[in-house]
mmCIF file of C-alpha atoms in Angstrom:
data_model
loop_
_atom_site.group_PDB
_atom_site.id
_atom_site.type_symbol
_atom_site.label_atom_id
_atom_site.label_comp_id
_atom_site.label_asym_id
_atom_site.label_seq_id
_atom_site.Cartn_x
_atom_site.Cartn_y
_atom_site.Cartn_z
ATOM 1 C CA UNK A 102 79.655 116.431 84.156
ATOM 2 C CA UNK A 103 76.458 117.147 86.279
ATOM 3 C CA UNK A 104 74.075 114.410 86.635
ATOM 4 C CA UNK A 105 71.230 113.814 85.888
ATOM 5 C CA UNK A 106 68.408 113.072 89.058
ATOM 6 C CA UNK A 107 67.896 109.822 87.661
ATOM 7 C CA UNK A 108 71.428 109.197 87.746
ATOM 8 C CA UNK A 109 72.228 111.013 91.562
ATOM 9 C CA UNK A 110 68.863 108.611 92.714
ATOM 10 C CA UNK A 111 71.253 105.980 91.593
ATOM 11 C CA UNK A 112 74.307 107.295 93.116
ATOM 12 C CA UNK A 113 72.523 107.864 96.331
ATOM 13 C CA UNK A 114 71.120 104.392 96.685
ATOM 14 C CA UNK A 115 72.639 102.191 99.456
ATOM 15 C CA UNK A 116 71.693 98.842 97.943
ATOM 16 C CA UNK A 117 73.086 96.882 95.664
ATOM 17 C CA UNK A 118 71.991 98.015 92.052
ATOM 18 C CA UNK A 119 72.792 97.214 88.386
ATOM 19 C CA UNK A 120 72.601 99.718 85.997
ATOM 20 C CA UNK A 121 71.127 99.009 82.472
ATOM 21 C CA UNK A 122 70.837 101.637 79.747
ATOM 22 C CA UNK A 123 72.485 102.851 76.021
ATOM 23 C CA UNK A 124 75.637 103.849 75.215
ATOM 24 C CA UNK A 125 76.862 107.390 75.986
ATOM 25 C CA UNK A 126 73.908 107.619 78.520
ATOM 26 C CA UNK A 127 76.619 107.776 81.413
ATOM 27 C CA UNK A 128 76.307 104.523 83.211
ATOM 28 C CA UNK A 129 80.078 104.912 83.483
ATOM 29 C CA UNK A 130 80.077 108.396 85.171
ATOM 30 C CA UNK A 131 77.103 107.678 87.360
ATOM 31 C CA UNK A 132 79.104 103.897 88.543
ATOM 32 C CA UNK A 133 81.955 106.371 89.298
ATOM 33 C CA UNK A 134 80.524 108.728 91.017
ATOM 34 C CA UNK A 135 78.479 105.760 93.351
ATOM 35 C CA UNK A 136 81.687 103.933 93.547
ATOM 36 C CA UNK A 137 83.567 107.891 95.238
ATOM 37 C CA UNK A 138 80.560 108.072 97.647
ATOM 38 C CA UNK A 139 81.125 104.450 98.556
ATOM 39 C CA UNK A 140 84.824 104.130 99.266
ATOM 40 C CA UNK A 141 84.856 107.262 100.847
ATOM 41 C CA UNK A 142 83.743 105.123 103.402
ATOM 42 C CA UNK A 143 86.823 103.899 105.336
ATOM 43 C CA UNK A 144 85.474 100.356 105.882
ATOM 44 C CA UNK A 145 83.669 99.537 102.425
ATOM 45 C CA UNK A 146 84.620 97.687 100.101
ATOM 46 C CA UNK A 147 83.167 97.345 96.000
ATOM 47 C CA UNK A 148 83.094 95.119 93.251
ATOM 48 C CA UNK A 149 82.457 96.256 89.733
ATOM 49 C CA UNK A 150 81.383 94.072 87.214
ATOM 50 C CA UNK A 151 81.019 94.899 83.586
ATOM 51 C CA UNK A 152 80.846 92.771 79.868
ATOM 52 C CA UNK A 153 83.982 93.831 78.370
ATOM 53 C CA UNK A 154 87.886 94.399 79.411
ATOM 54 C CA UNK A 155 87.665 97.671 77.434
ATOM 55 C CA UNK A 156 84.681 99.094 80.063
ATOM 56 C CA UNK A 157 85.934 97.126 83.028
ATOM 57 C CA UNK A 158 90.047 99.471 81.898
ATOM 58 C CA UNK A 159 87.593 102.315 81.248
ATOM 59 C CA UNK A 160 85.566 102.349 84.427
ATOM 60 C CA UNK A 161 89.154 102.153 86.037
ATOM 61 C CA UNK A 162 90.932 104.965 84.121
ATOM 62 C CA UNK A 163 87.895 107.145 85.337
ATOM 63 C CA UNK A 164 87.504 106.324 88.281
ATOM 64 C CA UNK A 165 91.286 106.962 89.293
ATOM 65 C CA UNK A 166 90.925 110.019 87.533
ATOM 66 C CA UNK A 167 88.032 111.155 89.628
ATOM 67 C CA UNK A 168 90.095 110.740 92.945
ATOM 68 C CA UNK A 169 92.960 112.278 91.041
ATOM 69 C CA UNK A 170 90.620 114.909 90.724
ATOM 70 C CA UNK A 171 89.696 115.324 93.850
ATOM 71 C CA UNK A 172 92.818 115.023 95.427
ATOM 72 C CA UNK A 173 92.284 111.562 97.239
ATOM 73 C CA UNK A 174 94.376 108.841 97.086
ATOM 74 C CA UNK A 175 93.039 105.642 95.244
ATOM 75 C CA UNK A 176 91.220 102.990 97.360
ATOM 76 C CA UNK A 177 93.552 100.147 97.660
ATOM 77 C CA UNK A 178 92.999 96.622 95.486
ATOM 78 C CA UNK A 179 91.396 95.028 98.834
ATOM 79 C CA UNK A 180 88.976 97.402 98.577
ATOM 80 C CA UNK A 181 88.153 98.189 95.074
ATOM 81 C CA UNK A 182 87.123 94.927 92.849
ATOM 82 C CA UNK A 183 86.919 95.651 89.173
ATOM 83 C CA UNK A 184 86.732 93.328 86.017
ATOM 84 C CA UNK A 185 84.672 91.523 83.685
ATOM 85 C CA UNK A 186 82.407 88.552 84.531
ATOM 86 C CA UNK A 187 84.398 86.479 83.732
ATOM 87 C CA UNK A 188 88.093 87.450 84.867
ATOM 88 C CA UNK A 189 86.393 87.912 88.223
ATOM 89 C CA UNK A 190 84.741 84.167 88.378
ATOM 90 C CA UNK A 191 88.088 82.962 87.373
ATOM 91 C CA UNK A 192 89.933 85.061 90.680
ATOM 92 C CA UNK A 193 87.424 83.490 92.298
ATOM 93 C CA UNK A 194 88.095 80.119 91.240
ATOM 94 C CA UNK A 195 91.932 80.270 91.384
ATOM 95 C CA UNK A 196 91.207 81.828 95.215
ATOM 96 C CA UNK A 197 89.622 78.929 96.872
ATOM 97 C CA UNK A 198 90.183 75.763 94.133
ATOM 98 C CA UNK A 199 93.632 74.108 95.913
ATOM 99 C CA UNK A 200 93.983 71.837 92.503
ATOM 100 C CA UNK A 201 96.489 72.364 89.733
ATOM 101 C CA UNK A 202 93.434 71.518 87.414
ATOM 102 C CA UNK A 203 93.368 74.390 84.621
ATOM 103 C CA UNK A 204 90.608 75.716 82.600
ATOM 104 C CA UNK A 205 90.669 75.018 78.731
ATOM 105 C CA UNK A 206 90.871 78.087 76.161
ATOM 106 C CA UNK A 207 88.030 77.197 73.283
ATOM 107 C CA UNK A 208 90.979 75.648 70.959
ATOM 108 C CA UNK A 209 92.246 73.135 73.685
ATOM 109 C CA UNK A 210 89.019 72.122 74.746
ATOM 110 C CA UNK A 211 88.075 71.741 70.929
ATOM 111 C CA UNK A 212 90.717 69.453 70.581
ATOM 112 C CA UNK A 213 89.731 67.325 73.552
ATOM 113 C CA UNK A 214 86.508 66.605 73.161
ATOM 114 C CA UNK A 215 86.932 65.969 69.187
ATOM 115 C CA UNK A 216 89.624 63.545 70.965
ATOM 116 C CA UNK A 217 87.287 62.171 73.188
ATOM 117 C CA UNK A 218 84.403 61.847 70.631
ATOM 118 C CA UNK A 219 86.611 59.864 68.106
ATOM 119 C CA UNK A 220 84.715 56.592 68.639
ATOM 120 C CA UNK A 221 81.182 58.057 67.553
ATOM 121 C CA UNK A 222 79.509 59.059 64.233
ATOM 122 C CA UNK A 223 79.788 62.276 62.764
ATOM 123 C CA UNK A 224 75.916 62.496 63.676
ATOM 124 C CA UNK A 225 76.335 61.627 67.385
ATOM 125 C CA UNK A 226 79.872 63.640 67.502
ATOM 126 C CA UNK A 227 77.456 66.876 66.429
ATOM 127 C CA UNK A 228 74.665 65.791 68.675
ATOM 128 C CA UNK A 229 77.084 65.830 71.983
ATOM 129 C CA UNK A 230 78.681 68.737 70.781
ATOM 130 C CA UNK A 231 75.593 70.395 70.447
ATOM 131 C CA UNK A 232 74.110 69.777 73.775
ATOM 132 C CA UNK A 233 76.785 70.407 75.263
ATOM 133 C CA UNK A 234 76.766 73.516 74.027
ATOM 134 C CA UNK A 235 72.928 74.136 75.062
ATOM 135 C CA UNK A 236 74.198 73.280 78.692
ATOM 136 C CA UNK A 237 77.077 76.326 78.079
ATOM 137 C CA UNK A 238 74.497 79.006 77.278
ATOM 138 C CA UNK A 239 71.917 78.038 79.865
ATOM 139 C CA UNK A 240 74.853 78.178 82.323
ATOM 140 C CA UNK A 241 75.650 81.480 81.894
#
């Protein structure tokens, strides 16, 4: 697939960028096609972020595809960083946090702050809950 010059401007840029735009207008082919001309570099290295597992396995089925393509072997995994927002934070945070301390799935952490919150109303249960909450979605 040719691109677009919008899309090569993109693919040509040497800073960091984020692209933004609707589906099927080929953000994944032009994040490939960046990501070739960067790690044809022998001393570069890339991380990929995207919202979903299914684009993060996409953008990686492509992309191997392309160098499959082009006959050139696939960058190794110290080179090439791809995954979701959060599956990278969390290879972050198992990378440099030494503790055995675990992060809660929604059901156990549920569980322990209903535990936690047994002593208060119903009313002041839902008003912790809910600020907490708040505090969630300005955090991300």
């Amino acid at each position: 697939m040719a691109l677009t010059p919008t899309q090569q401007a993109a693919v040509n840029y040497d800073r960091n960028l984020i692209l933004f735009a609707g589906p099927g207008s080929g953000k994944t082919s032009t994040s490939v096609a960046k990501s070739q001309r960067i790690l044809l570099k022998p001393d570069s290295r890339l991380a990929m972020v995207s919202f979903s597992r299914a684009a993060a396995d996409e953008m990686r089925h492509r992309m191997l595809a392309a160098f499959a393509a082009r006959q050139l072997p696939a960058p190794p995994n110290h080179r090439l960083v791809l995954g979701t927002f959060n599956s990278l934070s969390l290879a972050q945070y198992n990378r440099h946090v030494r503790s055995p301390a675990k992060l809660l799935g929604p059901p156990a952490r549920s569980a322990l702050l209903n535990s936690m919150l047994s002593s208060y109303s119903i009313d002041e249960r839902s008003q912790f809950l809910l600020s907490l909450e708040q505090i969630g979605r300005a955090s991300c």
